Amino acid sequence: MSSTFNRRKFISNVTIVGTGLAIGAPHIASARRADAKPAILGGPKAHTGSFPSWPVENTIEEKGLTEVLQTKKWGRLDGNTVAAFETEYSKLFGVKHSLGVSSGTSALTTILGALDIGPGDEVAIPVYTFVATYNVVVLNYALPILVDTDIESFQMDAAKTKAAITPQTKVIMPVHIGGSPVDLDAFTTLAKQHHIPLVEDACQAHLAEWKGVKVGNYGLAGAFSFQSSKNLNCAEGGAVTTNDEAFIKNCYTFHNQGQGGRSTSFSTGVGTRGTNLRLTEFQGSLLLSQMTRVVEQSNRRWENAQYLSGLLKKIPGITPAKLYPGTTRSAYHLYMFRYDKNHFAGLSREQFLKALSAEGVPNSAGYGQMNKSDYVTALATNKHYLKIYGEKTMQHWLERNQCPQNDLLTAQQSVWLFQNMLLGTKNDMEQIADAMRKIQKHAAEIAKR
Ligand SMILES: *Cc1c(COP(=O)(O)O)cnc(C)c1O
């Protein structure tokens, strides 16, 4: 009897102590973890266990895909699933029209095609972006003007965009990089003043908001991506959003070989060029299933990211990317921050990232200097570009694309964490911060390795 009692008592005491550490005094546990030896020097990992895997799926997806399979209507010209997805997507974004397309790149291509962008036109884009933003401009033989980065936010600099505008500028195409909105007040004003359409590359920014309104509502149109890594995923896919009825018709027409659709809302628009960028019913179904979780996931990323920012701001030399004051929600496709080695005994960013990986915290240095890559600079000698623009303009183009702030950011400071990590727990966020504090404490030692 007494031994059973004692055992119970013992277990209950352990539970109380454990609970006290986890909930009552997280800072104590956290401080202890930060005192430990860094994993790269043989100590225990700060982040134990694993972050949530991506994508998330269950029987909802399975049922939807099987249903499409059995209808034998596999394309949007056959069935109604893509159309149903478009209705739901528009509702989710509070936007009048959405068009599903085969990728984020296709969404941008459709928008530029519907605007009939071509040789001789300039399109202002950020230098700090995924290369697709650049490629869609170049495939139209238009001139991409690469604009420097606001180092604090990692976003396209609005003032420098203004300075880059010429009479040839036909589109201003900022990217909500990492899923955080650009300064949309500045960009919408700029577009209005110059009578140039604003196109939002919102491929990373599902459900991000500016002043309570979802991105993709501010420009003439928004482009979204559903590629595997993105916050809403159907392997490959994308969407155009717009509040302009004539424009969505032109987009539909462009993406469907110059032809209108079955429903009246997609009657034939105007345009003289087109292609096939249609989404399949399987992807439409997958998106409808994934959308049953997208709001909850978005809420969780936002809450965890804010909690993480609070922790990281207390670490000297770690500066989370600034959100502009109009931001009411970031999609946090990426959690971006700047690293300053001066607060880490001169430990280089690369050494810091390696030490962070060893702690069980996946990371990346992020984008590089696109304007200086061989792929981009070779455009200055592309035979078609020389024919259209001439050598002088192309040499001048290389000079126009200089981006000193972006050089600084990407060469030494930028760090990314990934969206799936933000689907974890508060404890995961604390362990990320612990890892950095631990590295900071032993930075001199790690630097000597
Ligand atoms: C992913 C992405 C794209 C392209 O989307 P895909 O679906 O991969 O074609 C374009 N722009 C940005 C900023 C992206 O992150």
Short mmCIF file of C-alpha atoms and ligand atoms in Angstrom, two decimals:
data_model
loop_
_atom_site.label_atom_id
_atom_site.label_comp_id
_atom_site.label_asym_id
_atom_site.label_seq_id
_atom_site.Cartn_x
_atom_site.Cartn_y
_atom_site.Cartn_z
CA MET A 1 0.00 0.00 0.00
CA SER A 2 2.52 2.51 1.17
CA SER A 3 4.90 1.74 -1.66
CA THR A 4 2.13 2.37 -4.25
CA PHE A 5 1.31 5.65 -2.51
CA ASN A 6 4.92 6.70 -2.53
CA ARG A 7 5.29 5.86 -6.14
CA ARG A 8 2.23 7.89 -7.09
CA LYS A 9 3.44 10.78 -5.03
CA PHE A 10 6.81 10.58 -6.69
CA ILE A 11 5.32 10.58 -10.18
CA SER A 12 3.00 13.47 -9.38
CA ASN A 13 5.91 15.49 -8.00
CA VAL A 14 7.90 14.90 -11.14
CA THR A 15 4.93 16.04 -13.18
CA ILE A 16 4.60 19.23 -11.18
CA VAL A 17 8.29 20.01 -11.49
CA GLY A 18 8.18 19.29 -15.22
CA THR A 19 5.12 21.48 -15.73
CA GLY A 20 6.74 24.24 -13.71
CA LEU A 21 9.72 24.27 -16.00
CA ALA A 22 7.73 24.14 -19.20
CA ILE A 23 4.98 26.65 -18.43
CA GLY A 24 5.78 28.49 -15.19
CA ALA A 25 9.37 29.48 -15.90
CA PRO A 26 10.34 28.95 -19.55
CA HIS A 27 13.12 31.51 -19.22
CA ILE A 28 14.93 29.32 -16.69
CA ALA A 29 14.92 26.28 -18.99
CA SER A 30 15.77 28.54 -21.87
CA ALA A 31 18.70 30.14 -20.04
CA ARG A 32 20.01 26.69 -19.17
CA ARG A 33 19.82 25.59 -22.79
CA ALA A 34 21.65 28.75 -23.87
CA ASP A 35 24.43 28.01 -21.35
CA ALA A 36 25.18 24.64 -22.91
CA LYS A 37 28.04 24.06 -25.30
CA PRO A 38 27.13 24.72 -28.97
CA ALA A 39 26.35 21.57 -30.94
CA ILE A 40 29.10 22.41 -33.45
CA LEU A 41 31.57 22.14 -30.53
CA GLY A 42 30.12 18.82 -29.41
CA GLY A 43 27.31 20.03 -27.11
CA PRO A 44 23.62 19.05 -27.25
CA LYS A 45 21.37 20.49 -29.96
CA ALA A 46 19.29 23.50 -28.93
CA HIS A 47 16.43 22.29 -31.11
CA THR A 48 15.43 18.76 -30.27
CA GLY A 49 12.95 16.82 -32.38
CA SER A 50 11.93 18.00 -35.81
CA PHE A 51 9.91 20.85 -37.29
CA PRO A 52 6.53 20.05 -38.91
CA SER A 53 6.96 18.53 -42.35
CA TRP A 54 5.50 20.10 -45.51
CA PRO A 55 3.10 19.53 -47.23
CA VAL A 56 0.25 18.50 -44.96
CA GLU A 57 -2.31 16.02 -46.37
CA ASN A 58 -4.88 13.45 -45.31
CA THR A 59 -8.06 11.75 -46.55
CA ILE A 60 -9.56 15.12 -47.62
CA GLU A 61 -7.02 15.28 -50.46
CA GLU A 62 -7.39 11.59 -51.23
CA LYS A 63 -11.18 11.79 -51.53
CA GLY A 64 -11.07 14.91 -53.72
CA LEU A 65 -8.49 13.50 -56.12
CA THR A 66 -10.34 10.19 -56.45
CA GLU A 67 -13.57 12.04 -57.21
CA VAL A 68 -11.96 13.99 -60.05
CA LEU A 69 -10.40 10.80 -61.36
CA GLN A 70 -13.72 9.01 -61.47
CA THR A 71 -15.62 11.84 -63.20
CA LYS A 72 -13.22 11.38 -66.14
CA LYS A 73 -13.27 15.19 -66.44
CA TRP A 74 -9.61 15.98 -65.84
CA GLY A 75 -9.15 19.39 -67.45
CA ARG A 76 -10.85 22.72 -66.71
CA LEU A 77 -12.46 22.66 -70.15
CA ASP A 78 -14.14 19.38 -69.11
CA GLY A 79 -15.12 19.83 -65.46
CA ASN A 80 -16.02 22.43 -62.81
CA THR A 81 -13.38 21.96 -60.11
CA VAL A 82 -10.98 24.71 -61.20
CA ALA A 83 -13.95 27.08 -61.49
CA ALA A 84 -15.05 26.10 -57.95
CA PHE A 85 -11.52 26.73 -56.72
CA GLU A 86 -11.51 30.18 -58.35
CA THR A 87 -14.77 31.10 -56.58
CA GLU A 88 -13.36 30.00 -53.19
CA TYR A 89 -10.03 31.71 -53.79
CA SER A 90 -11.76 35.01 -54.63
CA LYS A 91 -13.81 34.72 -51.42
CA LEU A 92 -10.69 34.01 -49.37
CA PHE A 93 -8.93 37.07 -50.75
CA GLY A 94 -11.93 39.40 -50.87
CA VAL A 95 -11.14 39.99 -54.53
CA LYS A 96 -13.65 40.11 -57.41
CA HIS A 97 -11.89 37.72 -59.81
CA SER A 98 -9.36 34.88 -59.70
CA LEU A 99 -7.98 32.76 -62.52
CA GLY A 100 -6.19 29.48 -61.86
CA VAL A 101 -3.12 28.96 -64.07
CA SER A 102 -0.37 26.36 -64.35
CA SER A 103 2.24 28.12 -62.12
CA GLY A 104 3.22 31.38 -60.47
CA THR A 105 5.42 32.04 -63.47
CA SER A 106 2.35 31.44 -65.67
CA ALA A 107 0.35 33.91 -63.56
CA LEU A 108 2.98 36.62 -64.19
CA THR A 109 3.23 35.62 -67.86
CA THR A 110 -0.55 35.84 -68.21
CA ILE A 111 -0.63 39.30 -66.65
CA LEU A 112 2.20 40.62 -68.83
CA GLY A 113 0.60 38.94 -71.87
CA ALA A 114 -2.79 40.50 -71.14
CA LEU A 115 -1.02 43.88 -70.84
CA ASP A 116 0.71 43.14 -74.16
CA ILE A 117 4.17 43.92 -72.79
CA GLY A 118 6.83 43.52 -75.47
CA PRO A 119 10.11 44.70 -77.03
CA GLY A 120 11.03 48.27 -76.08
CA ASP A 121 9.03 48.22 -72.84
CA GLU A 122 10.67 48.44 -69.42
CA VAL A 123 9.40 46.61 -66.34
CA ALA A 124 10.64 47.64 -62.87
CA ILE A 125 11.30 44.63 -60.63
CA PRO A 126 13.25 44.11 -57.39
CA VAL A 127 16.77 42.67 -57.56
CA TYR A 128 15.99 40.67 -54.42
CA THR A 129 13.59 38.04 -55.75
CA PHE A 130 13.25 34.58 -57.20
CA VAL A 131 14.55 34.58 -60.79
CA ALA A 132 11.03 33.90 -62.19
CA THR A 133 10.18 37.59 -61.69
CA TYR A 134 13.04 38.43 -64.07
CA ASN A 135 12.40 35.60 -66.53
CA VAL A 136 8.81 36.56 -67.33
CA VAL A 137 9.95 40.02 -68.42
CA VAL A 138 12.79 38.73 -70.57
CA LEU A 139 10.60 36.10 -72.30
CA ASN A 140 8.63 39.07 -73.66
CA TYR A 141 11.84 40.75 -74.86
CA ALA A 142 11.08 43.63 -72.50
CA LEU A 143 13.84 45.22 -70.42
CA PRO A 144 13.80 44.27 -66.71
CA ILE A 145 15.02 47.16 -64.55
CA LEU A 146 16.44 45.74 -61.33
CA VAL A 147 15.74 48.01 -58.36
CA ASP A 148 17.79 48.04 -55.16
CA THR A 149 16.60 46.66 -51.82
CA ASP A 150 15.52 48.44 -48.66
CA ILE A 151 18.03 46.68 -46.43
CA GLU A 152 15.81 46.93 -43.33
CA SER A 153 12.79 45.20 -44.88
CA PHE A 154 14.48 43.12 -47.65
CA GLN A 155 11.79 44.64 -49.95
CA MET A 156 12.01 46.58 -53.23
CA ASP A 157 12.88 50.19 -52.36
CA ALA A 158 9.98 52.47 -53.38
CA ALA A 159 12.07 55.67 -53.62
CA LYS A 160 14.64 53.95 -55.84
CA THR A 161 11.81 52.55 -57.97
CA LYS A 162 10.57 56.09 -58.56
CA ALA A 163 14.07 57.11 -59.65
CA ALA A 164 14.21 54.16 -62.11
CA ILE A 165 11.04 55.12 -64.01
CA THR A 166 11.46 56.30 -67.61
CA PRO A 167 8.94 57.00 -70.42
CA GLN A 168 9.47 53.34 -71.44
CA THR A 169 8.35 51.93 -68.05
CA LYS A 170 5.13 50.01 -68.71
CA VAL A 171 4.74 47.99 -65.49
CA ILE A 172 5.86 48.40 -61.88
CA MET A 173 6.13 44.88 -60.47
CA PRO A 174 7.14 44.73 -56.80
CA VAL A 175 7.39 41.37 -55.02
CA HIS A 176 6.07 40.79 -51.48
CA ILE A 177 9.26 38.95 -50.65
CA GLY A 178 9.13 36.39 -47.88
CA GLY A 179 5.37 36.97 -47.85
CA SER A 180 5.67 40.43 -46.25
CA PRO A 181 4.00 43.33 -48.09
CA VAL A 182 6.12 45.98 -49.80
CA ASP A 183 5.25 49.57 -48.84
CA LEU A 184 1.94 49.43 -50.72
CA ASP A 185 1.05 53.05 -49.93
CA ALA A 186 4.23 54.21 -51.65
CA PHE A 187 3.85 51.83 -54.61
CA THR A 188 0.17 52.53 -55.29
CA THR A 189 0.87 56.29 -55.14
CA LEU A 190 3.83 55.90 -57.48
CA ALA A 191 1.79 53.87 -59.99
CA LYS A 192 -1.05 56.43 -59.94
CA GLN A 193 1.26 59.43 -60.32
CA HIS A 194 2.95 57.92 -63.36
CA HIS A 195 -0.16 56.20 -64.82
CA ILE A 196 1.70 52.86 -64.88
CA PRO A 197 -0.05 49.61 -63.92
CA LEU A 198 1.06 48.08 -60.64
CA VAL A 199 1.38 44.28 -60.69
CA GLU A 200 1.95 42.52 -57.36
CA ASP A 201 4.16 39.44 -57.50
CA ALA A 202 2.46 37.88 -54.47
CA CYS A 203 3.78 34.37 -55.19
CA GLN A 204 5.07 34.08 -51.61
CA ALA A 205 2.33 36.13 -49.95
CA HIS A 206 -0.87 34.09 -49.58
CA LEU A 207 -3.19 35.86 -47.10
CA ALA A 208 -0.74 38.68 -46.34
CA GLU A 209 -2.55 41.95 -45.60
CA TRP A 210 -1.94 45.66 -45.91
CA LYS A 211 -4.22 47.81 -43.74
CA GLY A 212 -6.59 44.86 -43.34
CA VAL A 213 -6.96 44.16 -47.08
CA LYS A 214 -5.31 41.10 -48.63
CA VAL A 215 -2.41 41.64 -51.03
CA GLY A 216 -3.31 40.95 -54.64
CA ASN A 217 -6.07 43.58 -54.27
CA TYR A 218 -3.87 46.66 -54.56
CA GLY A 219 -2.41 46.52 -58.04
CA LEU A 220 -4.18 46.03 -61.35
CA ALA A 221 -3.48 42.35 -60.65
CA GLY A 222 -1.71 39.97 -58.28
CA ALA A 223 0.17 36.76 -59.10
CA PHE A 224 0.26 33.79 -56.70
CA SER A 225 2.20 30.51 -56.81
CA PHE A 226 1.11 27.06 -55.62
CA GLN A 227 4.49 25.42 -56.25
CA SER A 228 5.40 22.74 -53.68
CA SER A 229 7.38 24.99 -51.34
CA LYS A 230 4.78 27.77 -51.21
CA ASN A 231 2.28 28.32 -48.37
CA LEU A 232 -0.56 26.94 -50.53
CA ASN A 233 0.54 23.95 -52.55
CA CYS A 234 -0.72 21.82 -55.45
CA ALA A 235 2.74 20.78 -56.73
CA GLU A 236 2.68 23.28 -59.61
CA GLY A 237 0.05 25.96 -60.06
CA GLY A 238 -0.74 29.63 -59.73
CA ALA A 239 -3.47 32.26 -59.78
CA VAL A 240 -4.12 35.75 -61.08
CA THR A 241 -6.27 37.99 -58.87
CA THR A 242 -7.85 41.28 -59.98
CA ASN A 243 -10.80 43.56 -59.29
CA ASP A 244 -10.94 44.57 -62.98
CA GLU A 245 -13.51 42.59 -64.98
CA ALA A 246 -12.17 43.49 -68.42
CA PHE A 247 -8.68 42.53 -67.30
CA ILE A 248 -9.63 39.05 -66.02
CA LYS A 249 -11.29 38.35 -69.39
CA ASN A 250 -8.08 39.31 -71.15
CA CYS A 251 -6.13 37.07 -68.78
CA TYR A 252 -8.46 34.13 -69.38
CA THR A 253 -8.20 34.66 -73.12
CA PHE A 254 -4.41 34.87 -73.05
CA HIS A 255 -4.04 31.68 -70.98
CA ASN A 256 -6.50 29.79 -73.24
CA GLN A 257 -4.99 30.26 -76.72
CA GLY A 258 -6.79 33.54 -77.38
CA GLN A 259 -10.20 32.03 -76.71
CA GLY A 260 -12.92 32.71 -74.14
CA GLY A 261 -14.33 30.23 -71.68
CA ARG A 262 -17.63 28.46 -71.26
CA SER A 263 -18.98 30.72 -68.52
CA THR A 264 -20.09 34.29 -69.32
CA SER A 265 -17.63 35.72 -66.80
CA PHE A 266 -14.86 34.46 -69.04
CA SER A 267 -16.24 35.58 -72.42
CA THR A 268 -13.51 36.41 -74.90
CA GLY A 269 -11.34 39.40 -74.02
CA VAL A 270 -9.12 41.38 -76.33
CA GLY A 271 -5.59 40.49 -77.33
CA THR A 272 -3.60 39.15 -80.26
CA ARG A 273 -1.33 36.69 -78.45
CA GLY A 274 -2.04 33.66 -76.31
CA THR A 275 -0.86 30.28 -75.09
CA ASN A 276 -2.01 27.34 -72.97
CA LEU A 277 -1.40 27.89 -69.25
CA ARG A 278 -4.48 26.06 -67.93
CA LEU A 279 -4.68 24.43 -64.51
CA THR A 280 -5.97 20.84 -64.31
CA GLU A 281 -8.97 19.64 -62.29
CA PHE A 282 -6.65 17.52 -60.12
CA GLN A 283 -4.77 20.63 -59.06
CA GLY A 284 -8.05 22.49 -58.52
CA SER A 285 -9.18 19.69 -56.23
CA LEU A 286 -5.88 19.59 -54.32
CA LEU A 287 -6.11 23.35 -53.79
CA LEU A 288 -9.68 23.15 -52.48
CA SER A 289 -8.52 20.49 -50.00
CA GLN A 290 -5.41 22.42 -48.96
CA MET A 291 -7.53 25.53 -48.47
CA THR A 292 -9.42 23.83 -45.62
CA ARG A 293 -6.23 24.41 -43.55
CA VAL A 294 -4.72 27.54 -45.07
CA VAL A 295 -6.24 30.08 -42.65
CA GLU A 296 -5.27 28.13 -39.54
CA GLN A 297 -1.73 27.63 -40.90
CA SER A 298 -1.45 31.30 -41.76
CA ASN A 299 -2.58 32.30 -38.25
CA ARG A 300 -0.06 29.99 -36.69
CA ARG A 301 2.86 31.26 -38.79
CA TRP A 302 1.94 34.85 -37.94
CA GLU A 303 1.69 34.18 -34.19
CA ASN A 304 4.89 32.15 -34.05
CA ALA A 305 6.80 34.68 -36.16
CA GLN A 306 5.77 37.54 -33.89
CA TYR A 307 6.79 35.52 -30.83
CA LEU A 308 10.12 34.65 -32.48
CA SER A 309 10.76 38.29 -33.41
CA GLY A 310 10.22 39.29 -29.78
CA LEU A 311 12.87 36.77 -28.71
CA LEU A 312 15.36 37.55 -31.49
CA LYS A 313 15.18 41.33 -31.00
CA LYS A 314 16.74 40.79 -27.58
CA ILE A 315 19.84 39.22 -29.15
CA PRO A 316 22.37 41.91 -30.13
CA GLY A 317 23.35 41.52 -33.79
CA ILE A 318 20.13 39.76 -34.84
CA THR A 319 17.60 42.05 -36.55
CA PRO A 320 14.32 40.61 -37.90
CA ALA A 321 13.28 42.08 -41.27
CA LYS A 322 11.22 45.22 -40.73
CA LEU A 323 7.51 45.10 -41.53
CA TYR A 324 6.20 48.38 -42.96
CA PRO A 325 3.64 50.13 -40.70
CA GLY A 326 0.70 49.28 -43.02
CA THR A 327 1.32 45.54 -42.58
CA THR A 328 -1.52 43.87 -40.69
CA ARG A 329 -0.39 40.36 -41.69
CA SER A 330 2.71 38.82 -43.24
CA ALA A 331 2.42 35.39 -44.85
CA TYR A 332 5.90 34.59 -43.53
CA HIS A 333 6.76 32.30 -46.41
CA LEU A 334 10.28 33.06 -45.21
CA TYR A 335 11.38 34.33 -41.82
CA MET A 336 14.10 36.81 -42.80
CA PHE A 337 16.60 38.51 -40.50
CA ARG A 338 19.96 40.25 -40.63
CA TYR A 339 23.06 38.94 -38.91
CA ASP A 340 25.83 41.29 -37.73
CA LYS A 341 29.08 39.45 -37.09
CA ASN A 342 30.41 42.36 -35.00
CA HIS A 343 28.16 41.14 -32.19
CA PHE A 344 29.42 37.57 -32.68
CA ALA A 345 33.17 38.00 -32.20
CA GLY A 346 33.65 38.39 -35.96
CA LEU A 347 32.11 34.96 -36.71
CA SER A 348 31.28 35.03 -40.44
CA ARG A 349 27.68 34.55 -41.52
CA GLU A 350 28.62 31.25 -43.17
CA GLN A 351 30.13 29.96 -39.91
CA PHE A 352 27.08 31.20 -38.02
CA LEU A 353 24.73 29.36 -40.41
CA LYS A 354 26.74 26.16 -40.08
CA ALA A 355 26.62 26.40 -36.29
CA LEU A 356 22.88 27.08 -36.49
CA SER A 357 22.34 23.99 -38.68
CA ALA A 358 24.27 21.93 -36.14
CA GLU A 359 21.81 23.13 -33.47
CA GLY A 360 18.98 21.56 -35.48
CA VAL A 361 17.79 24.85 -36.97
CA PRO A 362 17.59 24.69 -40.80
CA ASN A 363 18.46 27.94 -42.55
CA SER A 364 19.69 29.57 -45.74
CA ALA A 365 21.66 32.68 -46.68
CA GLY A 366 18.86 33.37 -49.20
CA TYR A 367 19.05 35.09 -52.57
CA GLY A 368 22.31 36.41 -53.94
CA GLN A 369 23.13 39.26 -56.31
CA MET A 370 20.93 38.52 -59.31
CA ASN A 371 22.11 41.65 -61.15
CA LYS A 372 25.70 40.32 -61.10
CA SER A 373 24.96 36.70 -62.01
CA ASP A 374 26.30 35.45 -65.36
CA TYR A 375 22.78 34.45 -66.36
CA VAL A 376 21.53 38.04 -66.06
CA THR A 377 24.56 39.99 -67.29
CA ALA A 378 24.65 37.82 -70.45
CA LEU A 379 21.43 39.52 -71.51
CA ALA A 380 23.56 42.55 -72.45
CA THR A 381 25.04 40.46 -75.30
CA ASN A 382 21.90 38.48 -76.26
CA LYS A 383 21.53 38.82 -80.04
CA HIS A 384 17.84 39.69 -79.89
CA TYR A 385 18.36 42.32 -77.19
CA LEU A 386 21.20 43.87 -79.20
CA LYS A 387 18.90 43.99 -82.23
CA ILE A 388 16.01 45.55 -80.29
CA TYR A 389 17.85 47.92 -77.93
CA GLY A 390 21.38 48.37 -79.35
CA GLU A 391 24.72 47.96 -77.62
CA LYS A 392 24.75 51.38 -75.94
CA THR A 393 21.40 50.84 -74.22
CA MET A 394 22.40 47.34 -73.08
CA GLN A 395 25.72 48.57 -71.62
CA HIS A 396 23.85 51.38 -69.87
CA TRP A 397 21.36 48.76 -68.63
CA LEU A 398 24.16 46.97 -66.76
CA GLU A 399 25.02 50.24 -65.01
CA ARG A 400 21.38 50.98 -64.18
CA ASN A 401 21.14 47.62 -62.42
CA GLN A 402 23.75 48.40 -59.75
CA CYS A 403 22.28 47.70 -56.29
CA PRO A 404 24.73 48.59 -53.47
CA GLN A 405 22.33 47.98 -50.59
CA ASN A 406 21.43 44.57 -51.94
CA ASP A 407 25.14 43.75 -52.29
CA LEU A 408 25.63 44.54 -48.62
CA LEU A 409 22.57 42.59 -47.49
CA THR A 410 23.23 39.45 -49.49
CA ALA A 411 27.02 39.27 -49.11
CA GLN A 412 27.15 39.34 -45.32
CA GLN A 413 23.88 39.79 -43.49
CA SER A 414 20.79 38.04 -44.82
CA VAL A 415 19.47 34.84 -43.24
CA TRP A 416 16.26 32.89 -43.86
CA LEU A 417 14.30 30.40 -41.85
CA PHE A 418 11.46 28.53 -43.60
CA GLN A 419 7.66 28.63 -43.40
CA ASN A 420 7.22 25.05 -42.14
CA MET A 421 9.34 25.88 -39.05
CA LEU A 422 6.76 28.53 -38.14
CA LEU A 423 4.09 25.81 -38.06
CA GLY A 424 5.83 24.45 -34.96
CA THR A 425 5.25 25.27 -31.29
CA LYS A 426 6.28 28.19 -29.09
CA ASN A 427 8.84 25.84 -27.63
CA ASP A 428 10.33 25.43 -31.13
CA MET A 429 10.61 29.23 -31.39
CA GLU A 430 12.32 29.42 -28.00
CA GLN A 431 14.81 26.78 -29.07
CA ILE A 432 15.64 28.73 -32.25
CA ALA A 433 16.47 31.75 -30.10
CA ASP A 434 18.40 29.58 -27.62
CA ALA A 435 20.51 28.25 -30.49
CA MET A 436 21.54 31.79 -31.49
CA ARG A 437 22.27 32.85 -27.90
CA LYS A 438 24.42 29.78 -27.43
CA ILE A 439 26.36 30.50 -30.62
CA GLN A 440 26.81 34.13 -29.55
CA LYS A 441 28.17 33.14 -26.15
CA HIS A 442 30.75 30.83 -27.71
CA ALA A 443 31.30 32.76 -30.94
CA ALA A 444 35.02 33.35 -30.40
CA GLU A 445 35.57 29.66 -29.80
CA ILE A 446 33.57 28.67 -32.90
CA ALA A 447 35.41 31.24 -35.04
CA LYS A 448 38.74 29.61 -34.10
CA ARG A 449 37.69 26.21 -35.44
C1 LIG B 1 7.76 30.93 -56.58
C2 LIG B 1 7.86 32.28 -57.15
C3 LIG B 1 7.53 32.57 -58.49
C4 LIG B 1 7.22 31.51 -59.48
O1 LIG B 1 6.26 30.62 -59.10
P1 LIG B 1 6.26 29.13 -59.75
O2 LIG B 1 4.93 28.60 -59.31
O3 LIG B 1 7.41 28.40 -59.18
O4 LIG B 1 6.35 29.29 -61.21
C5 LIG B 1 7.57 33.88 -58.89
N1 LIG B 1 7.93 34.88 -58.07
C6 LIG B 1 8.28 34.64 -56.80
C7 LIG B 1 8.65 35.79 -55.91
C8 LIG B 1 8.27 33.35 -56.30
O5 LIG B 1 8.64 33.13 -55.04
#
